[in-house]
Tab-separated table of N, CA, C and O in Angstrom:
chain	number	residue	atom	x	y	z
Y	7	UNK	N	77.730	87.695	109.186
Y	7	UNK	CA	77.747	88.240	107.846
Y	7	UNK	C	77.115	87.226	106.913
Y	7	UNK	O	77.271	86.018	107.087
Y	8	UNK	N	76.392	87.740	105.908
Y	8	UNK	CA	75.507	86.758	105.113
Y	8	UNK	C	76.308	87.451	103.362
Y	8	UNK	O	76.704	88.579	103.072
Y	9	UNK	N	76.262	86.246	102.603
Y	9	UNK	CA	76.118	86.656	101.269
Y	9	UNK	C	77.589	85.965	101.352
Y	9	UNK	O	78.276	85.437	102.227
Y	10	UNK	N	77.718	86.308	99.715
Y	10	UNK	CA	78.778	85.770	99.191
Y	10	UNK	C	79.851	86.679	98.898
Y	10	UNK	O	80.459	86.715	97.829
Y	11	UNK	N	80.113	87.624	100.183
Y	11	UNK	CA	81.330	88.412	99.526
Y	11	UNK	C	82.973	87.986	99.199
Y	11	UNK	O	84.035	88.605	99.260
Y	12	UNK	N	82.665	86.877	98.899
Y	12	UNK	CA	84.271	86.655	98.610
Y	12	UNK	C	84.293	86.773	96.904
Y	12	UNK	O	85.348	86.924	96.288
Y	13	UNK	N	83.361	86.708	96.444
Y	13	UNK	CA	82.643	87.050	94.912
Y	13	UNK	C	83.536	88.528	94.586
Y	13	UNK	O	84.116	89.178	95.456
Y	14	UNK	N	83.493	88.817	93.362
Y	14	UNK	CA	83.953	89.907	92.542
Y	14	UNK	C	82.607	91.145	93.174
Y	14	UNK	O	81.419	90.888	93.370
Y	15	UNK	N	83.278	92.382	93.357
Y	15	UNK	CA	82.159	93.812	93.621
Y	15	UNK	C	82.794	94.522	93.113
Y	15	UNK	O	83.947	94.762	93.470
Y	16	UNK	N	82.149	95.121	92.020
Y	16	UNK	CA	82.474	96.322	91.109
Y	16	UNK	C	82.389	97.752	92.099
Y	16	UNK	O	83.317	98.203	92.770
Y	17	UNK	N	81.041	98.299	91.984
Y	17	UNK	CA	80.603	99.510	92.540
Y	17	UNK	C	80.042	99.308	94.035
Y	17	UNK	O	80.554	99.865	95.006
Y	18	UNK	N	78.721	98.284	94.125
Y	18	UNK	CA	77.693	98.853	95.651
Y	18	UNK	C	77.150	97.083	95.677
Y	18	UNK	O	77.030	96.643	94.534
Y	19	UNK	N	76.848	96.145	96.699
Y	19	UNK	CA	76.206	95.289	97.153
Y	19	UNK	C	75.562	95.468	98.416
Y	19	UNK	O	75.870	96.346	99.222
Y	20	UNK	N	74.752	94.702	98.555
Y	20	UNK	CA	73.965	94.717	100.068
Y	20	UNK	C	74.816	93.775	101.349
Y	20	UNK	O	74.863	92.553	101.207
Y	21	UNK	N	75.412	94.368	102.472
Y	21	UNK	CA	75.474	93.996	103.573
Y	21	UNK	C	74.442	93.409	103.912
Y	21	UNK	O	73.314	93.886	103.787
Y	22	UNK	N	74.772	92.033	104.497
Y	22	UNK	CA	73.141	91.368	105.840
Y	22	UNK	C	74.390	90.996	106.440
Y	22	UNK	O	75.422	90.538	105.950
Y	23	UNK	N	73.901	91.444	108.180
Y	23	UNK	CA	74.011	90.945	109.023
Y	23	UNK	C	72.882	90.662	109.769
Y	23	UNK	O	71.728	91.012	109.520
Y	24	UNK	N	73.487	89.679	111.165
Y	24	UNK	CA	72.176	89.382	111.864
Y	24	UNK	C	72.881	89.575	113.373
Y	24	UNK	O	74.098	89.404	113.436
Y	25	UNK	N	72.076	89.962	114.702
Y	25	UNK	CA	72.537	89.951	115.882
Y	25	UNK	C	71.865	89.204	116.658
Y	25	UNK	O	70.724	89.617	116.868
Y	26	UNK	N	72.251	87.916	117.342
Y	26	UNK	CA	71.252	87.401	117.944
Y	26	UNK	C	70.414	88.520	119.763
Y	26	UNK	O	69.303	88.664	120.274
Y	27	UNK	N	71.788	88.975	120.028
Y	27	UNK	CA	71.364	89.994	121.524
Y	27	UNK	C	71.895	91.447	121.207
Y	27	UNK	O	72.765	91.649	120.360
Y	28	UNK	N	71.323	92.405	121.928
Y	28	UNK	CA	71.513	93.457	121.570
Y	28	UNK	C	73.448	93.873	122.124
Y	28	UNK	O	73.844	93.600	123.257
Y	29	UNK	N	74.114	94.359	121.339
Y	29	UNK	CA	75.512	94.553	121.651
Y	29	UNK	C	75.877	95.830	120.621
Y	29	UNK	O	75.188	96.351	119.744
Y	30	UNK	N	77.067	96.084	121.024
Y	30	UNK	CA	77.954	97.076	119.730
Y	30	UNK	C	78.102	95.882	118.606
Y	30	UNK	O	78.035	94.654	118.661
Y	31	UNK	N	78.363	96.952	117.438
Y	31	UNK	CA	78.965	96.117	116.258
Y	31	UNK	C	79.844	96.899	115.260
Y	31	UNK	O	79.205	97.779	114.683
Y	32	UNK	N	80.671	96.841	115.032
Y	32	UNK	CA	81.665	97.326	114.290
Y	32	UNK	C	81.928	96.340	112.751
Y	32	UNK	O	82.635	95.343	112.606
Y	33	UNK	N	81.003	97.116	111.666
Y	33	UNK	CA	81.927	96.308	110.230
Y	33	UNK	C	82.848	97.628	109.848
Y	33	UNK	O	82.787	98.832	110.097
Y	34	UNK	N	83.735	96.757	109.109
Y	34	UNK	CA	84.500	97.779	108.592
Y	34	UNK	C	85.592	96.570	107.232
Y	34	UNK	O	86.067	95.437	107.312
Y	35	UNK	N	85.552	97.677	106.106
Y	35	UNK	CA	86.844	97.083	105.210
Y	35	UNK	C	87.838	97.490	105.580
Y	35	UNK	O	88.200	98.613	105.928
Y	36	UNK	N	88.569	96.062	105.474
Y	36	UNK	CA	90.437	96.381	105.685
Y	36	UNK	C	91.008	95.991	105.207
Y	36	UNK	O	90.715	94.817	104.982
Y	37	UNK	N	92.427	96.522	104.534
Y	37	UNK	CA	92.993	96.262	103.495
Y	37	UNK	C	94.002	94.653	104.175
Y	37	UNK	O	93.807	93.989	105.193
Y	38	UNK	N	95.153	94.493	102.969
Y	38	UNK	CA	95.811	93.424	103.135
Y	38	UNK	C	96.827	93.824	104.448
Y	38	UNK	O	97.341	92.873	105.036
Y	39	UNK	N	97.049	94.831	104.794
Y	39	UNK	CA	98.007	95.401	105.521
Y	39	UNK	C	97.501	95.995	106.720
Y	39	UNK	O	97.962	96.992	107.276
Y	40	UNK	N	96.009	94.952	107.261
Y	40	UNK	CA	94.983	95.363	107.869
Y	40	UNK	C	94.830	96.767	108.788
Y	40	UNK	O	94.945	96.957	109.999
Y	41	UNK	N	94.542	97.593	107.751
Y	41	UNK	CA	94.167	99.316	107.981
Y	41	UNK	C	92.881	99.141	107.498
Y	41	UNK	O	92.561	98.656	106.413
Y	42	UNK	N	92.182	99.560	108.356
Y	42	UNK	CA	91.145	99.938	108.410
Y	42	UNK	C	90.659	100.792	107.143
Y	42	UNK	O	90.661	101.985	107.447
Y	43	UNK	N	90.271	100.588	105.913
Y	43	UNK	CA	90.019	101.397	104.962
Y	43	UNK	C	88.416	102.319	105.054
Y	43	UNK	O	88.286	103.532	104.886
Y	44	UNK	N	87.275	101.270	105.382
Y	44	UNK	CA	86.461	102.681	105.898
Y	44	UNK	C	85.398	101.343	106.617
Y	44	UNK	O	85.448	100.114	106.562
Y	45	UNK	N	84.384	102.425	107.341
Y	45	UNK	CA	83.760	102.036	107.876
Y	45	UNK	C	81.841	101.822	107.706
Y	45	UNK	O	81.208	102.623	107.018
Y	46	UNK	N	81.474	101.208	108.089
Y	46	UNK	CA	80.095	100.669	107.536
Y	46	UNK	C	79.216	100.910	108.690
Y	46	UNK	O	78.240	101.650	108.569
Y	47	UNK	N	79.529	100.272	109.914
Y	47	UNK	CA	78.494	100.144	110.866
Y	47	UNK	C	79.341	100.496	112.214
Y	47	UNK	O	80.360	99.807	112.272
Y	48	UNK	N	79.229	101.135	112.998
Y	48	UNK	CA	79.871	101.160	114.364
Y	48	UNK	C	78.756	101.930	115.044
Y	48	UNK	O	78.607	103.152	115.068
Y	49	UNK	N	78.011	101.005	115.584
Y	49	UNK	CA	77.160	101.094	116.711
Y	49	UNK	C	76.426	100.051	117.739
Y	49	UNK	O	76.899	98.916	117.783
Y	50	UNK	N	75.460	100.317	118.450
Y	50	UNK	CA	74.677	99.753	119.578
Y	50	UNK	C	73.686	99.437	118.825
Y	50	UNK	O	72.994	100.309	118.298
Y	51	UNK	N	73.406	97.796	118.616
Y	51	UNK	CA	72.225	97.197	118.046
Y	51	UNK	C	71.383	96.585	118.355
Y	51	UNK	O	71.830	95.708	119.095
Y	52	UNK	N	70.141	96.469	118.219
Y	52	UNK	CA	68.670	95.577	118.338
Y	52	UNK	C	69.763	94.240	118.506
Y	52	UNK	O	70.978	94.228	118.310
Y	53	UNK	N	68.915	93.205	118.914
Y	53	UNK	CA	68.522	91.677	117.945
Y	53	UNK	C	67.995	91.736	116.481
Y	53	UNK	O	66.936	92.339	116.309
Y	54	UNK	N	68.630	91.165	115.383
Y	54	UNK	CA	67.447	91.579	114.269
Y	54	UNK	C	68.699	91.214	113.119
Y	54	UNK	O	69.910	91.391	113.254
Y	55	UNK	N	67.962	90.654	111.973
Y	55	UNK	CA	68.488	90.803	110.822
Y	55	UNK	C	68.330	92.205	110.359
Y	55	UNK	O	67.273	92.830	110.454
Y	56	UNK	N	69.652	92.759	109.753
Y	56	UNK	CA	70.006	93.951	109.016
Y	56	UNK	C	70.379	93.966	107.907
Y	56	UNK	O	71.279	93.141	107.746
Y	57	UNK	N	70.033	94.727	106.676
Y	57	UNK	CA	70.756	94.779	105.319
Y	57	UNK	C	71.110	96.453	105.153
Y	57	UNK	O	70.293	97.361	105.309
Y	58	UNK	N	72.142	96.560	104.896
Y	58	UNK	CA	72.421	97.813	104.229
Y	58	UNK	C	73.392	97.972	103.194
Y	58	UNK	O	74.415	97.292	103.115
Y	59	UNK	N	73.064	98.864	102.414
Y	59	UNK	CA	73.763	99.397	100.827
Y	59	UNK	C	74.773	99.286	101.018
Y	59	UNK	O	74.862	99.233	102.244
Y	60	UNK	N	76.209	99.161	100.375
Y	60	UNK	CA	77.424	99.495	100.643
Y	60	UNK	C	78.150	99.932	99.260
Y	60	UNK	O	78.125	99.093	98.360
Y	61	UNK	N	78.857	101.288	98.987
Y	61	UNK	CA	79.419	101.381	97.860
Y	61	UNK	C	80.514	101.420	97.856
Y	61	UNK	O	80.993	102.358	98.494
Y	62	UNK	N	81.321	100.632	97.284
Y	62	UNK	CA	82.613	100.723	97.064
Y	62	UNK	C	83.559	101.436	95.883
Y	62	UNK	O	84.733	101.207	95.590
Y	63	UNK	N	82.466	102.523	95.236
Y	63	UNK	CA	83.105	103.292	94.351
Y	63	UNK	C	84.007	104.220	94.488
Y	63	UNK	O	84.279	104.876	93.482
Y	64	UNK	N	84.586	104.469	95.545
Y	64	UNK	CA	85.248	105.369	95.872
Y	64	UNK	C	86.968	104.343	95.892
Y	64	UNK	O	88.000	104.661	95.300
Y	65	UNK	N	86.783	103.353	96.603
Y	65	UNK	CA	88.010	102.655	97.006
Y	65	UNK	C	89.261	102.019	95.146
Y	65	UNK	O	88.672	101.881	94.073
Y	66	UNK	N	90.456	101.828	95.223
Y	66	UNK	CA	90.633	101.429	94.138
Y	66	UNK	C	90.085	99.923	94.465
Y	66	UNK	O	89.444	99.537	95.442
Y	67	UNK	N	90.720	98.940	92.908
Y	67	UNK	CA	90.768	97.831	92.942
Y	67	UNK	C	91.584	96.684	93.847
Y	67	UNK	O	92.737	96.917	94.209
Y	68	UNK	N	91.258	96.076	94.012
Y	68	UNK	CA	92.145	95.014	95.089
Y	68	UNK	C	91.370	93.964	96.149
Y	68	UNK	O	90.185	93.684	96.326
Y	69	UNK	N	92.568	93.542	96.737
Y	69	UNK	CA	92.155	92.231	98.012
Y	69	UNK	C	91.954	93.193	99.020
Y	69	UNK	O	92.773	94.074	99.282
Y	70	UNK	N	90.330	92.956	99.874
Y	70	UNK	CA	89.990	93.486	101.126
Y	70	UNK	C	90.017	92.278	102.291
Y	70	UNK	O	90.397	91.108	102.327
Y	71	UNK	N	89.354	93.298	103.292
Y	71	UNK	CA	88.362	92.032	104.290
Y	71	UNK	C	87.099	92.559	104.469
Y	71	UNK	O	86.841	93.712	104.124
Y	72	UNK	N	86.490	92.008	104.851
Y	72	UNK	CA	84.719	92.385	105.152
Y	72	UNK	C	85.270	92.222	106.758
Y	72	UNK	O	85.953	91.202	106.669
Y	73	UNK	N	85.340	92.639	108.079
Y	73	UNK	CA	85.334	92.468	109.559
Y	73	UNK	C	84.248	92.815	110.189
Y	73	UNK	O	83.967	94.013	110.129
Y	74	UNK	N	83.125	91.709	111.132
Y	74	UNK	CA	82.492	92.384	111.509
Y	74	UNK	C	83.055	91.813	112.748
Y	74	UNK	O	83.687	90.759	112.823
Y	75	UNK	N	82.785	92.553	113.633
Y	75	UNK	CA	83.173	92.437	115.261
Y	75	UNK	C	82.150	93.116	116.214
Y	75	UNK	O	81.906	94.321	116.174
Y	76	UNK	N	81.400	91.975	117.331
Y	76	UNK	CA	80.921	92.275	118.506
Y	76	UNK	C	81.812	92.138	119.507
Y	76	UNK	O	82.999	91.986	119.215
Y	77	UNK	N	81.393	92.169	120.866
Y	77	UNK	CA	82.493	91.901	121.745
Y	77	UNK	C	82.946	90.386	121.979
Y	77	UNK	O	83.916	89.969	122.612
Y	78	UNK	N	82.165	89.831	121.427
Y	78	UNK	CA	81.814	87.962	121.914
Y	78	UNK	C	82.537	87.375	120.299
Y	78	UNK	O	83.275	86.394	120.216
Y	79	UNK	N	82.091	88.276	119.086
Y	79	UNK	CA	82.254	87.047	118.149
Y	79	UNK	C	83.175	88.706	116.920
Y	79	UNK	O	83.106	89.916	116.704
Y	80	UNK	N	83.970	87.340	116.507
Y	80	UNK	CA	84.918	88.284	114.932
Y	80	UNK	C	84.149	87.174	113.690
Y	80	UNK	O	83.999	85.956	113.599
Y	81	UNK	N	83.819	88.284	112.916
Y	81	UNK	CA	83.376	87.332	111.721
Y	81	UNK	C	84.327	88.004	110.161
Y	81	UNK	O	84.042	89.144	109.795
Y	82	UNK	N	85.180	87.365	109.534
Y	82	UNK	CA	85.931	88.106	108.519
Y	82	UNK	C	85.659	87.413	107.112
Y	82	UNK	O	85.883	86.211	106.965
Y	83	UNK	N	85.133	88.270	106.007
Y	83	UNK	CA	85.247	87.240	104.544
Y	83	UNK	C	86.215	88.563	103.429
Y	83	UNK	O	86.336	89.759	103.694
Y	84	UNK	N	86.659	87.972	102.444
Y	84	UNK	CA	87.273	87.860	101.602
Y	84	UNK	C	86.079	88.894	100.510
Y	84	UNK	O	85.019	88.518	100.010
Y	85	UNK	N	86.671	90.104	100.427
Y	85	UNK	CA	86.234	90.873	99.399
Y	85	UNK	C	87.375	91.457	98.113
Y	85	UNK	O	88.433	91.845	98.607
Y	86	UNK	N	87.325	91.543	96.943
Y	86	UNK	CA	87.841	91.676	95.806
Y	86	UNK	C	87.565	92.859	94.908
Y	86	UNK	O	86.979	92.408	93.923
Y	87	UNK	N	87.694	93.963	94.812
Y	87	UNK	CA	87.095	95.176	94.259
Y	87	UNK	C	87.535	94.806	92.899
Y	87	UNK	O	88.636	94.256	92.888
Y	88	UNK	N	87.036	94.944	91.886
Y	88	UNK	CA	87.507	94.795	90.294
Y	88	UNK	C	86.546	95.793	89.479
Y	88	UNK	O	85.336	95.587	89.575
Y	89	UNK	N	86.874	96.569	88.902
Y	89	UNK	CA	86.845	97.636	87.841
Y	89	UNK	C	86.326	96.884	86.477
Y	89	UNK	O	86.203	97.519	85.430
């Protein structure tokens, strides 16, 4: 996971990830009470840096996680929804 999501996100920022070998990948936000609140990416990927949109206008305000998970590696940061 790239960027600074432990930063304040109002509405939508850009996801980057990167895969060094081709594998599944699962991101997903999860709350403090780690439930799965929704999902971003769950699939079979290239090698390759990736960016994609993400909006969080739908979710309320609060403490998340960013989770991305291959089978080999967990990567988790600190997201903050604020209105």
């Amino acid at each position: 996971l790239q960027g600074d999501w432990s930063s304040d996100v109002c509405s939508s920022d850009l996801l980057k990830y990167e895969l060094f070998s081709s594998s599944s990948v699962n991101i997903s936000l999860v709350n403090v009470y780690g439930q799965t609140v929704t999902t971003f990416v769950n699939k079979t990927a290239l090698p390759g840096e990736y960016t994609l949109p993400v909006s969080m206008e739908e979710l309320p305000p609060g403490a998340y996680f960013l989770v991305l998970r291959t089978p080999t590696h967990v990567a988790t940061q600190p997201v903050h929804i604020v209105r």
